[in-house]
mmCIF file of C-alpha atoms in Angstrom:
data_model
loop_
_atom_site.group_PDB
_atom_site.id
_atom_site.type_symbol
_atom_site.label_atom_id
_atom_site.label_comp_id
_atom_site.label_asym_id
_atom_site.label_seq_id
_atom_site.Cartn_x
_atom_site.Cartn_y
_atom_site.Cartn_z
ATOM 1 C CA MET J 11 -21.138 65.428 -14.101
ATOM 2 C CA THR J 12 -21.960 62.297 -11.700
ATOM 3 C CA SER J 13 -18.949 59.971 -11.504
ATOM 4 C CA GLU J 14 -19.248 56.334 -11.875
ATOM 5 C CA CYS J 15 -18.730 55.384 -8.068
ATOM 6 C CA THR J 16 -21.346 58.107 -6.830
ATOM 7 C CA PRO J 17 -24.544 56.183 -5.627
ATOM 8 C CA ARG J 18 -27.492 57.116 -7.587
ATOM 9 C CA PHE J 19 -30.566 56.184 -5.786
ATOM 10 C CA LEU J 20 -33.747 54.081 -7.304
ATOM 11 C CA ALA J 21 -33.595 51.024 -5.112
ATOM 12 C CA SER J 22 -36.689 52.443 -3.042
ATOM 13 C CA ASP J 23 -38.589 55.301 -2.056
ATOM 14 C CA ASN J 24 -37.137 54.758 1.439
ATOM 15 C CA THR J 25 -34.052 56.312 0.178
ATOM 16 C CA SER J 26 -35.355 59.622 -0.373
ATOM 17 C CA GLY J 27 -35.142 62.655 2.038
ATOM 18 C CA ILE J 28 -37.927 64.495 3.968
ATOM 19 C CA CYS J 29 -40.106 66.694 1.701
ATOM 20 C CA PRO J 30 -40.321 70.495 2.543
ATOM 21 C CA GLU J 31 -43.786 70.315 3.782
ATOM 22 C CA ALA J 32 -43.202 67.628 6.347
ATOM 23 C CA MET J 33 -39.862 69.219 7.397
ATOM 24 C CA GLN J 34 -41.606 72.586 8.033
ATOM 25 C CA TYR J 35 -44.179 71.109 10.448
ATOM 26 C CA LEU J 36 -41.541 69.082 12.034
ATOM 27 C CA MET J 37 -39.565 72.371 12.793
ATOM 28 C CA GLU J 38 -42.875 74.198 13.945
ATOM 29 C CA ALA J 39 -43.434 71.279 16.283
ATOM 30 C CA ASN J 40 -40.076 71.729 17.739
ATOM 31 C CA GLN J 41 -40.544 75.406 18.655
ATOM 32 C CA ALA J 42 -42.292 74.712 21.960
ATOM 33 C CA ASP J 43 -42.666 71.913 24.372
ATOM 34 C CA ASP J 44 -45.820 69.938 24.512
ATOM 35 C CA LEU J 45 -47.487 66.853 26.079
ATOM 36 C CA ALA J 46 -46.044 63.415 25.672
ATOM 37 C CA TYR J 47 -47.345 60.034 24.519
ATOM 38 C CA GLY J 48 -49.647 61.336 21.864
ATOM 39 C CA ASN J 49 -51.390 63.697 24.063
ATOM 40 C CA ASP J 50 -50.112 66.722 22.361
ATOM 41 C CA ARG J 51 -51.924 68.853 19.817
ATOM 42 C CA TRP J 52 -50.039 67.910 16.742
ATOM 43 C CA THR J 53 -51.197 64.288 17.299
ATOM 44 C CA GLU J 54 -54.742 65.345 17.886
ATOM 45 C CA ARG J 55 -54.760 67.669 14.728
ATOM 46 C CA ALA J 56 -53.324 64.739 12.592
ATOM 47 C CA ALA J 57 -55.961 62.259 13.728
ATOM 48 C CA ASN J 58 -58.689 64.681 13.066
ATOM 49 C CA ARG J 59 -57.292 65.524 9.715
ATOM 50 C CA PHE J 60 -57.198 61.773 8.769
ATOM 51 C CA ARG J 61 -60.830 61.501 9.723
ATOM 52 C CA GLU J 62 -61.581 64.645 7.591
ATOM 53 C CA MET J 63 -59.609 63.277 4.578
ATOM 54 C CA PHE J 64 -61.278 59.729 4.792
ATOM 55 C CA ASP J 65 -64.633 61.014 5.629
ATOM 56 C CA TYR J 66 -65.055 58.655 8.479
ATOM 57 C CA ASP J 67 -64.872 58.580 12.134
ATOM 58 C CA CYS J 68 -62.059 56.187 12.389
ATOM 59 C CA ASP J 69 -59.705 55.295 15.196
ATOM 60 C CA VAL J 70 -56.083 56.636 14.262
ATOM 61 C CA PHE J 71 -52.822 55.245 15.660
ATOM 62 C CA PHE J 72 -49.203 56.356 14.859
ATOM 63 C CA VAL J 73 -46.174 53.908 14.819
ATOM 64 C CA PHE J 74 -42.626 54.070 13.799
ATOM 65 C CA ASN J 75 -42.539 51.716 10.846
ATOM 66 C CA GLY J 76 -44.508 49.618 8.568
ATOM 67 C CA THR J 77 -43.744 46.096 10.041
ATOM 68 C CA ALA J 78 -44.999 47.202 13.271
ATOM 69 C CA ALA J 79 -47.895 48.703 11.680
ATOM 70 C CA ASN J 80 -48.972 45.697 9.697
ATOM 71 C CA SER J 81 -47.963 43.233 12.502
ATOM 72 C CA LEU J 82 -49.827 45.055 15.146
ATOM 73 C CA ALA J 83 -52.826 45.703 13.017
ATOM 74 C CA LEU J 84 -53.265 42.139 12.111
ATOM 75 C CA SER J 85 -52.719 40.799 15.647
ATOM 76 C CA ALA J 86 -55.814 42.986 16.423
ATOM 77 C CA MET J 87 -57.879 41.431 13.799
ATOM 78 C CA GLY J 88 -57.469 37.770 14.711
ATOM 79 C CA ARG J 89 -56.353 35.302 17.362
ATOM 80 C CA SER J 90 -53.328 33.064 17.613
ATOM 81 C CA TYR J 91 -55.271 30.053 16.192
ATOM 82 C CA HIS J 92 -56.517 32.005 13.095
ATOM 83 C CA SER J 93 -54.778 32.624 9.795
ATOM 84 C CA VAL J 94 -54.173 35.498 7.408
ATOM 85 C CA ILE J 95 -54.788 35.139 3.608
ATOM 86 C CA CYS J 96 -52.208 37.069 1.680
ATOM 87 C CA HIS J 97 -50.460 37.075 -1.765
ATOM 88 C CA GLU J 98 -47.374 35.002 -2.103
ATOM 89 C CA LEU J 99 -45.169 37.966 -2.842
ATOM 90 C CA ALA J 100 -46.890 40.163 0.165
ATOM 91 C CA HIS J 101 -44.557 42.234 2.162
ATOM 92 C CA ILE J 102 -45.951 40.456 5.236
ATOM 93 C CA GLU J 103 -44.910 37.105 3.810
ATOM 94 C CA THR J 104 -41.476 37.946 2.431
ATOM 95 C CA ASP J 105 -39.990 41.003 4.176
ATOM 96 C CA GLU J 106 -41.336 41.248 7.879
ATOM 97 C CA CYS J 107 -39.093 38.558 9.550
ATOM 98 C CA GLY J 108 -42.231 36.712 10.942
ATOM 99 C CA GLY J 109 -43.462 39.953 12.537
ATOM 100 C CA PRO J 110 -47.174 39.329 12.070
ATOM 101 C CA GLU J 111 -46.892 35.710 13.397
ATOM 102 C CA PHE J 112 -44.729 36.988 16.301
ATOM 103 C CA PHE J 113 -47.228 39.667 17.406
ATOM 104 C CA SER J 114 -50.342 37.459 16.961
ATOM 105 C CA ASN J 115 -48.689 34.795 18.986
ATOM 106 C CA GLY J 116 -48.859 32.358 16.308
ATOM 107 C CA ALA J 117 -51.346 33.259 13.532
ATOM 108 C CA LYS J 118 -50.327 31.594 10.392
ATOM 109 C CA LEU J 119 -49.913 33.165 7.050
ATOM 110 C CA LEU J 120 -51.506 31.451 4.024
ATOM 111 C CA THR J 121 -50.265 32.463 0.589
ATOM 112 C CA SER J 122 -51.880 32.413 -2.772
ATOM 113 C CA PRO J 123 -50.371 33.157 -6.124
ATOM 114 C CA GLY J 124 -52.154 35.619 -8.265
ATOM 115 C CA ALA J 125 -51.147 37.570 -11.608
ATOM 116 C CA ASN J 126 -49.610 40.918 -11.288
ATOM 117 C CA GLY J 127 -49.217 40.670 -7.557
ATOM 118 C CA LYS J 128 -52.807 40.392 -6.827
ATOM 119 C CA LEU J 129 -54.895 38.408 -4.757
ATOM 120 C CA THR J 130 -58.365 36.915 -6.358
ATOM 121 C CA PRO J 131 -61.745 35.933 -4.964
ATOM 122 C CA GLU J 132 -60.907 32.397 -6.231
ATOM 123 C CA GLY J 133 -57.406 32.394 -4.584
ATOM 124 C CA ILE J 134 -58.816 33.141 -1.281
ATOM 125 C CA GLU J 135 -61.824 30.921 -1.498
ATOM 126 C CA ALA J 136 -59.625 27.877 -2.452
ATOM 127 C CA LEU J 137 -57.630 28.515 0.769
ATOM 128 C CA VAL J 138 -60.648 29.040 2.945
ATOM 129 C CA THR J 139 -62.252 25.888 1.747
ATOM 130 C CA LYS J 140 -58.969 23.811 1.486
ATOM 131 C CA ARG J 141 -59.647 22.407 4.960
ATOM 132 C CA ARG J 142 -62.212 23.189 7.608
ATOM 133 C CA ASP J 143 -61.058 20.755 10.522
ATOM 134 C CA ILE J 144 -59.872 21.827 13.848
ATOM 135 C CA HIS J 145 -56.332 20.807 13.076
ATOM 136 C CA TYR J 146 -55.923 23.590 10.514
ATOM 137 C CA PRO J 147 -55.710 27.337 11.391
ATOM 138 C CA LYS J 148 -59.036 28.936 10.820
ATOM 139 C CA PRO J 149 -58.891 31.628 8.004
ATOM 140 C CA LYS J 150 -59.866 35.027 9.590
ATOM 141 C CA VAL J 151 -58.269 37.908 7.701
ATOM 142 C CA VAL J 152 -57.432 38.796 4.171
ATOM 143 C CA SER J 153 -54.481 41.150 3.751
ATOM 144 C CA LEU J 154 -54.122 43.077 0.529
ATOM 145 C CA THR J 155 -51.190 45.145 -0.579
ATOM 146 C CA GLN J 156 -52.272 48.676 -2.242
ATOM 147 C CA ALA J 157 -50.182 49.232 -4.512
ATOM 148 C CA THR J 158 -48.930 45.753 -4.748
ATOM 149 C CA GLU J 159 -45.266 44.503 -4.350
ATOM 150 C CA VAL J 160 -45.046 44.400 -8.265
ATOM 151 C CA GLY J 161 -46.297 48.117 -8.634
ATOM 152 C CA THR J 162 -49.958 47.195 -9.737
ATOM 153 C CA VAL J 163 -53.069 48.531 -8.140
ATOM 154 C CA TYR J 164 -56.476 46.998 -7.030
ATOM 155 C CA THR J 165 -59.307 48.834 -8.532
ATOM 156 C CA ARG J 166 -62.392 49.706 -6.902
ATOM 157 C CA GLU J 167 -64.187 46.655 -8.581
ATOM 158 C CA GLU J 168 -61.693 43.998 -7.702
ATOM 159 C CA LEU J 169 -61.803 45.381 -4.212
ATOM 160 C CA LEU J 170 -65.505 44.992 -3.934
ATOM 161 C CA ALA J 171 -65.259 41.418 -5.316
ATOM 162 C CA ILE J 172 -62.811 40.449 -2.583
ATOM 163 C CA ARG J 173 -64.889 42.118 -0.006
ATOM 164 C CA ALA J 174 -67.913 39.976 -1.237
ATOM 165 C CA ILE J 175 -65.715 36.606 -0.858
ATOM 166 C CA ALA J 176 -64.672 37.884 2.592
ATOM 167 C CA ASP J 177 -68.379 38.514 3.615
ATOM 168 C CA LYS J 178 -69.265 34.981 2.453
ATOM 169 C CA HIS J 179 -66.688 33.400 4.551
ATOM 170 C CA ASP J 180 -66.668 36.004 7.442
ATOM 171 C CA LEU J 181 -63.210 37.207 6.954
ATOM 172 C CA ARG J 182 -61.911 40.718 7.921
ATOM 173 C CA LEU J 183 -60.045 42.824 5.290
ATOM 174 C CA HIS J 184 -56.577 44.274 6.097
ATOM 175 C CA MET J 185 -54.905 46.795 3.669
ATOM 176 C CA ASP J 186 -51.143 47.367 3.751
ATOM 177 C CA GLY J 187 -50.942 50.841 2.327
ATOM 178 C CA ALA J 188 -47.137 51.030 2.023
ATOM 179 C CA ARG J 189 -47.988 52.942 -1.175
ATOM 180 C CA PHE J 190 -51.429 53.779 -0.698
ATOM 181 C CA ALA J 191 -50.923 57.338 -1.723
ATOM 182 C CA ASN J 192 -49.623 56.045 -5.033
ATOM 183 C CA ALA J 193 -52.654 53.681 -5.503
ATOM 184 C CA CYS J 194 -55.008 56.815 -5.051
ATOM 185 C CA ALA J 195 -52.826 58.801 -7.539
ATOM 186 C CA GLY J 196 -52.877 56.003 -9.998
ATOM 187 C CA LEU J 197 -56.432 55.491 -9.722
ATOM 188 C CA ASP J 198 -57.469 58.919 -9.488
ATOM 189 C CA ALA J 199 -59.682 57.714 -6.417
ATOM 190 C CA THR J 200 -60.181 59.234 -3.035
ATOM 191 C CA PRO J 201 -58.898 57.549 0.315
ATOM 192 C CA ALA J 202 -62.545 56.742 1.127
ATOM 193 C CA GLU J 203 -63.334 54.993 -2.344
ATOM 194 C CA LEU J 204 -60.288 52.553 -1.786
ATOM 195 C CA THR J 205 -60.893 51.754 1.922
ATOM 196 C CA TRP J 206 -63.987 51.704 3.932
ATOM 197 C CA GLN J 207 -66.367 52.241 1.224
ATOM 198 C CA VAL J 208 -65.137 49.092 -0.461
ATOM 199 C CA GLY J 209 -65.249 47.168 2.949
ATOM 200 C CA VAL J 210 -61.503 47.550 4.346
ATOM 201 C CA ASP J 211 -61.603 47.087 8.059
ATOM 202 C CA ALA J 212 -58.250 48.515 8.756
ATOM 203 C CA LEU J 213 -55.390 50.353 6.622
ATOM 204 C CA CYS J 214 -51.639 50.752 7.410
ATOM 205 C CA PHE J 215 -50.884 54.123 5.782
ATOM 206 C CA SER J 216 -47.115 54.802 5.030
ATOM 207 C CA GLY J 217 -45.637 58.200 5.287
ATOM 208 C CA THR J 218 -42.132 56.970 5.048
ATOM 209 C CA LYS J 219 -42.327 56.342 1.391
ATOM 210 C CA ASN J 220 -44.242 59.523 0.822
ATOM 211 C CA GLY J 221 -41.774 62.107 2.283
ATOM 212 C CA LEU J 222 -41.545 61.468 5.910
ATOM 213 C CA ALA J 223 -38.570 60.617 7.657
ATOM 214 C CA MET J 224 -40.428 57.793 9.555
ATOM 215 C CA GLY J 225 -43.916 57.224 10.749
ATOM 216 C CA GLU J 226 -46.988 55.122 9.706
ATOM 217 C CA ALA J 227 -50.701 55.658 10.482
ATOM 218 C CA ILE J 228 -52.809 52.672 11.264
ATOM 219 C CA LEU J 229 -56.684 53.459 10.738
ATOM 220 C CA PHE J 230 -59.434 51.179 12.021
ATOM 221 C CA PHE J 231 -62.765 51.810 10.268
ATOM 222 C CA ASN J 232 -64.066 48.895 12.153
ATOM 223 C CA ARG J 233 -63.549 50.239 15.375
ATOM 224 C CA GLU J 234 -64.433 47.346 17.468
ATOM 225 C CA LEU J 235 -61.169 45.786 16.115
ATOM 226 C CA ALA J 236 -59.201 48.747 17.902
ATOM 227 C CA GLU J 237 -60.180 47.895 21.262
ATOM 228 C CA ASP J 238 -57.144 48.327 23.556
ATOM 229 C CA PHE J 239 -54.959 48.848 20.493
ATOM 230 C CA SER J 240 -53.012 51.619 22.219
ATOM 231 C CA TYR J 241 -51.859 48.923 24.702
ATOM 232 C CA ARG J 242 -50.590 46.777 21.886
ATOM 233 C CA CYS J 243 -48.608 49.680 20.556
ATOM 234 C CA LYS J 244 -47.233 50.404 24.025
ATOM 235 C CA GLN J 245 -46.211 46.885 24.782
ATOM 236 C CA ALA J 246 -44.598 46.519 21.161
ATOM 237 C CA GLY J 247 -42.402 49.636 21.966
ATOM 238 C CA GLN J 248 -44.254 51.586 19.282
ATOM 239 C CA LEU J 249 -45.566 54.362 21.572
ATOM 240 C CA ALA J 250 -43.398 57.414 21.053
ATOM 241 C CA SER J 251 -42.874 59.554 24.002
ATOM 242 C CA LYS J 252 -42.394 62.673 21.862
ATOM 243 C CA MET J 253 -45.107 61.452 19.473
ATOM 244 C CA ARG J 254 -45.399 65.036 17.938
ATOM 245 C CA TYR J 255 -42.392 64.270 16.008
ATOM 246 C CA ILE J 256 -44.111 61.571 14.218
ATOM 247 C CA SER J 257 -47.550 63.252 13.790
ATOM 248 C CA ALA J 258 -46.577 66.904 13.092
ATOM 249 C CA PRO J 259 -44.685 65.952 9.631
ATOM 250 C CA TRP J 260 -47.864 63.635 8.830
ATOM 251 C CA LEU J 261 -49.948 66.812 9.342
ATOM 252 C CA GLY J 262 -47.605 68.472 7.022
ATOM 253 C CA LEU J 263 -48.416 66.155 4.290
ATOM 254 C CA LEU J 264 -52.136 66.249 4.837
ATOM 255 C CA GLU J 265 -52.785 69.831 5.385
ATOM 256 C CA SER J 266 -50.797 70.743 2.483
ATOM 257 C CA GLY J 267 -52.005 68.011 0.035
ATOM 258 C CA ALA J 268 -48.353 66.831 -0.409
ATOM 259 C CA TRP J 269 -49.362 63.266 0.493
ATOM 260 C CA LEU J 270 -50.989 63.283 -3.086
ATOM 261 C CA THR J 271 -48.840 65.635 -4.932
ATOM 262 C CA ASN J 272 -45.736 63.691 -3.679
ATOM 263 C CA ALA J 273 -47.485 60.472 -4.943
ATOM 264 C CA GLN J 274 -48.396 62.027 -8.317
ATOM 265 C CA HIS J 275 -45.197 63.139 -9.082
ATOM 266 C CA ALA J 276 -43.466 59.654 -8.150
ATOM 267 C CA ASN J 277 -45.912 57.938 -10.469
ATOM 268 C CA ALA J 278 -45.409 60.564 -13.265
ATOM 269 C CA MET J 279 -41.691 59.718 -12.857
ATOM 270 C CA ALA J 280 -42.464 55.976 -13.069
ATOM 271 C CA ASP J 281 -44.604 56.375 -16.229
ATOM 272 C CA TYR J 282 -41.877 58.342 -17.775
ATOM 273 C CA LEU J 283 -39.112 55.616 -17.178
ATOM 274 C CA SER J 284 -41.586 52.854 -18.042
ATOM 275 C CA LYS J 285 -42.311 54.216 -21.372
ATOM 276 C CA GLY J 286 -38.552 55.130 -21.993
ATOM 277 C CA LEU J 287 -37.213 51.733 -21.185
ATOM 278 C CA GLN J 288 -39.865 50.119 -23.344
ATOM 279 C CA ALA J 289 -38.371 51.975 -26.197
ATOM 280 C CA LEU J 290 -35.069 50.411 -25.769
ATOM 281 C CA PRO J 291 -34.135 47.207 -27.657
ATOM 282 C CA GLY J 292 -33.923 44.123 -25.441
ATOM 283 C CA VAL J 293 -35.765 45.611 -22.575
ATOM 284 C CA SER J 294 -39.103 44.347 -21.638
ATOM 285 C CA LEU J 295 -41.563 45.215 -18.661
ATOM 286 C CA MET J 296 -42.445 42.409 -16.079
ATOM 287 C CA PHE J 297 -45.530 44.094 -14.910
ATOM 288 C CA PRO J 298 -47.715 47.178 -15.763
ATOM 289 C CA THR J 299 -46.557 50.329 -14.452
ATOM 290 C CA GLN J 300 -49.548 51.654 -12.392
ATOM 291 C CA ALA J 301 -47.950 53.404 -9.409
ATOM 292 C CA ASN J 302 -44.297 54.501 -8.661
ATOM 293 C CA SER J 303 -42.301 51.033 -9.300
ATOM 294 C CA VAL J 304 -41.016 49.866 -12.646
ATOM 295 C CA PHE J 305 -40.014 46.306 -13.104
ATOM 296 C CA VAL J 306 -37.849 45.163 -16.146
ATOM 297 C CA GLU J 307 -36.199 42.256 -17.464
ATOM 298 C CA LEU J 308 -32.380 42.961 -18.053
ATOM 299 C CA PRO J 309 -29.371 40.626 -18.831
ATOM 300 C CA SER J 310 -27.137 40.049 -16.046
ATOM 301 C CA HIS J 311 -24.169 41.927 -17.817
ATOM 302 C CA ALA J 312 -26.477 44.946 -17.927
ATOM 303 C CA ILE J 313 -27.263 44.776 -14.199
ATOM 304 C CA ASN J 314 -23.729 44.451 -13.291
ATOM 305 C CA ALA J 315 -22.767 47.415 -15.600
ATOM 306 C CA LEU J 316 -25.370 49.505 -13.896
ATOM 307 C CA LYS J 317 -24.217 48.481 -10.312
ATOM 308 C CA ALA J 318 -20.635 49.357 -11.355
ATOM 309 C CA LYS J 319 -21.920 52.846 -12.265
ATOM 310 C CA GLY J 320 -23.456 53.347 -8.746
ATOM 311 C CA TRP J 321 -26.988 52.608 -9.411
ATOM 312 C CA THR J 322 -28.884 51.212 -6.655
ATOM 313 C CA PHE J 323 -31.787 49.006 -7.421
ATOM 314 C CA TYR J 324 -33.259 45.472 -6.210
ATOM 315 C CA THR J 325 -33.266 42.277 -8.240
ATOM 316 C CA PHE J 326 -34.902 40.102 -5.551
ATOM 317 C CA ILE J 327 -38.229 41.664 -5.341
ATOM 318 C CA GLY J 328 -41.075 40.189 -7.275
ATOM 319 C CA ALA J 329 -40.440 37.430 -9.564
ATOM 320 C CA GLY J 330 -36.873 38.471 -10.457
ATOM 321 C CA GLY J 331 -35.509 41.094 -12.968
ATOM 322 C CA ALA J 332 -34.833 44.671 -11.822
ATOM 323 C CA ARG J 333 -36.967 47.052 -9.962
ATOM 324 C CA PHE J 334 -36.675 50.832 -9.911
ATOM 325 C CA VAL J 335 -38.670 52.962 -7.675
ATOM 326 C CA CYS J 336 -39.355 56.726 -8.090
ATOM 327 C CA ALA J 337 -39.937 59.129 -5.303
ATOM 328 C CA TRP J 338 -41.326 62.377 -4.353
ATOM 329 C CA ASN J 339 -37.940 64.031 -5.523
ATOM 330 C CA THR J 340 -37.012 61.807 -8.450
ATOM 331 C CA THR J 341 -36.073 63.944 -11.428
ATOM 332 C CA VAL J 342 -36.150 63.448 -15.244
ATOM 333 C CA GLU J 343 -32.404 64.042 -15.398
ATOM 334 C CA LEU J 344 -31.655 61.134 -13.163
ATOM 335 C CA LEU J 345 -34.079 58.892 -15.164
ATOM 336 C CA ASP J 346 -32.447 60.081 -18.412
ATOM 337 C CA GLN J 347 -29.241 59.132 -17.176
ATOM 338 C CA LEU J 348 -30.245 55.791 -16.131
ATOM 339 C CA MET J 349 -31.680 54.939 -19.488
ATOM 340 C CA ALA J 350 -28.590 56.312 -21.210
ATOM 341 C CA ASP J 351 -26.506 53.682 -19.176
ATOM 342 C CA ILE J 352 -28.929 50.961 -19.679
ATOM 343 C CA ARG J 353 -28.891 51.807 -23.561
ATOM 344 C CA GLU J 354 -24.975 51.679 -23.310
ATOM 345 C CA ALA J 355 -24.949 48.502 -21.375
ATOM 346 C CA MET J 356 -27.286 46.717 -23.648
ATOM 347 C CA ALA J 357 -25.272 47.737 -26.741
#
């Protein structure tokens, strides 16, 4: 029986451990020495596996974390006098400590509202046409978060509509794929169908939230934007000397298919939790549950009661309320206990 003071983690998929497939490949990579700085066989295999999975000859780079991935990718997609259009709740706006501006030497983020955490073509065009004079940073990039910060997903039709408005105004398209695997699982779509086939120029694909200890992959489908990108990574302290310890676990996810099965499980757990919470009196969803995050409105006394029992969750992400995030190793038993404690707190 879990004691009241034992932490129970649903704050983020960052709190989960390393999945078995990733751990297996990490241990295999540790059995023999190999070349440094990404010249090892594991990194080459992982990069080629990404190209096979996306059915595209993209440029692939590995970095430690998501903030670096987004910031460096965006810095390569525009210049210091440009601007990046993103949703007002986007991670690059609210949670990356000015990283995109820092690494681009000053490119400004322009934010737009949008229902369910999504940018719209109309919102993008409003920012592009707001001002066109030389005193205003010139819009150059649109950054989308897939899945969004509030657990929703952009459909292919929505992505194509955004690509169309981007083409109209000569904008590049960046995708923050912190939970890209969950979006693929939620939409039952291939990685290609949600990226280059709908006009995405660059994707930052997270492994950390999908079962890795660390490691993000940056994929450039517009390879012109990747010119000298390896130098950006080195200058930013993102070139791992023992790169195989980042790339080998990635290979474990890709070759085993765990990148998708992990996401499918996390999504299924979120769906189970979402349906269970909706059945509780006084609990209402804030956003549709389309990936692995569940947002609900709870009274403050219920939130305090849950925290007193050791539940970890965020109350500042999105538009308020409480966020519960499921991971590759979330169990039904854990969620049943959460719902029982919420039921008790609401009573």
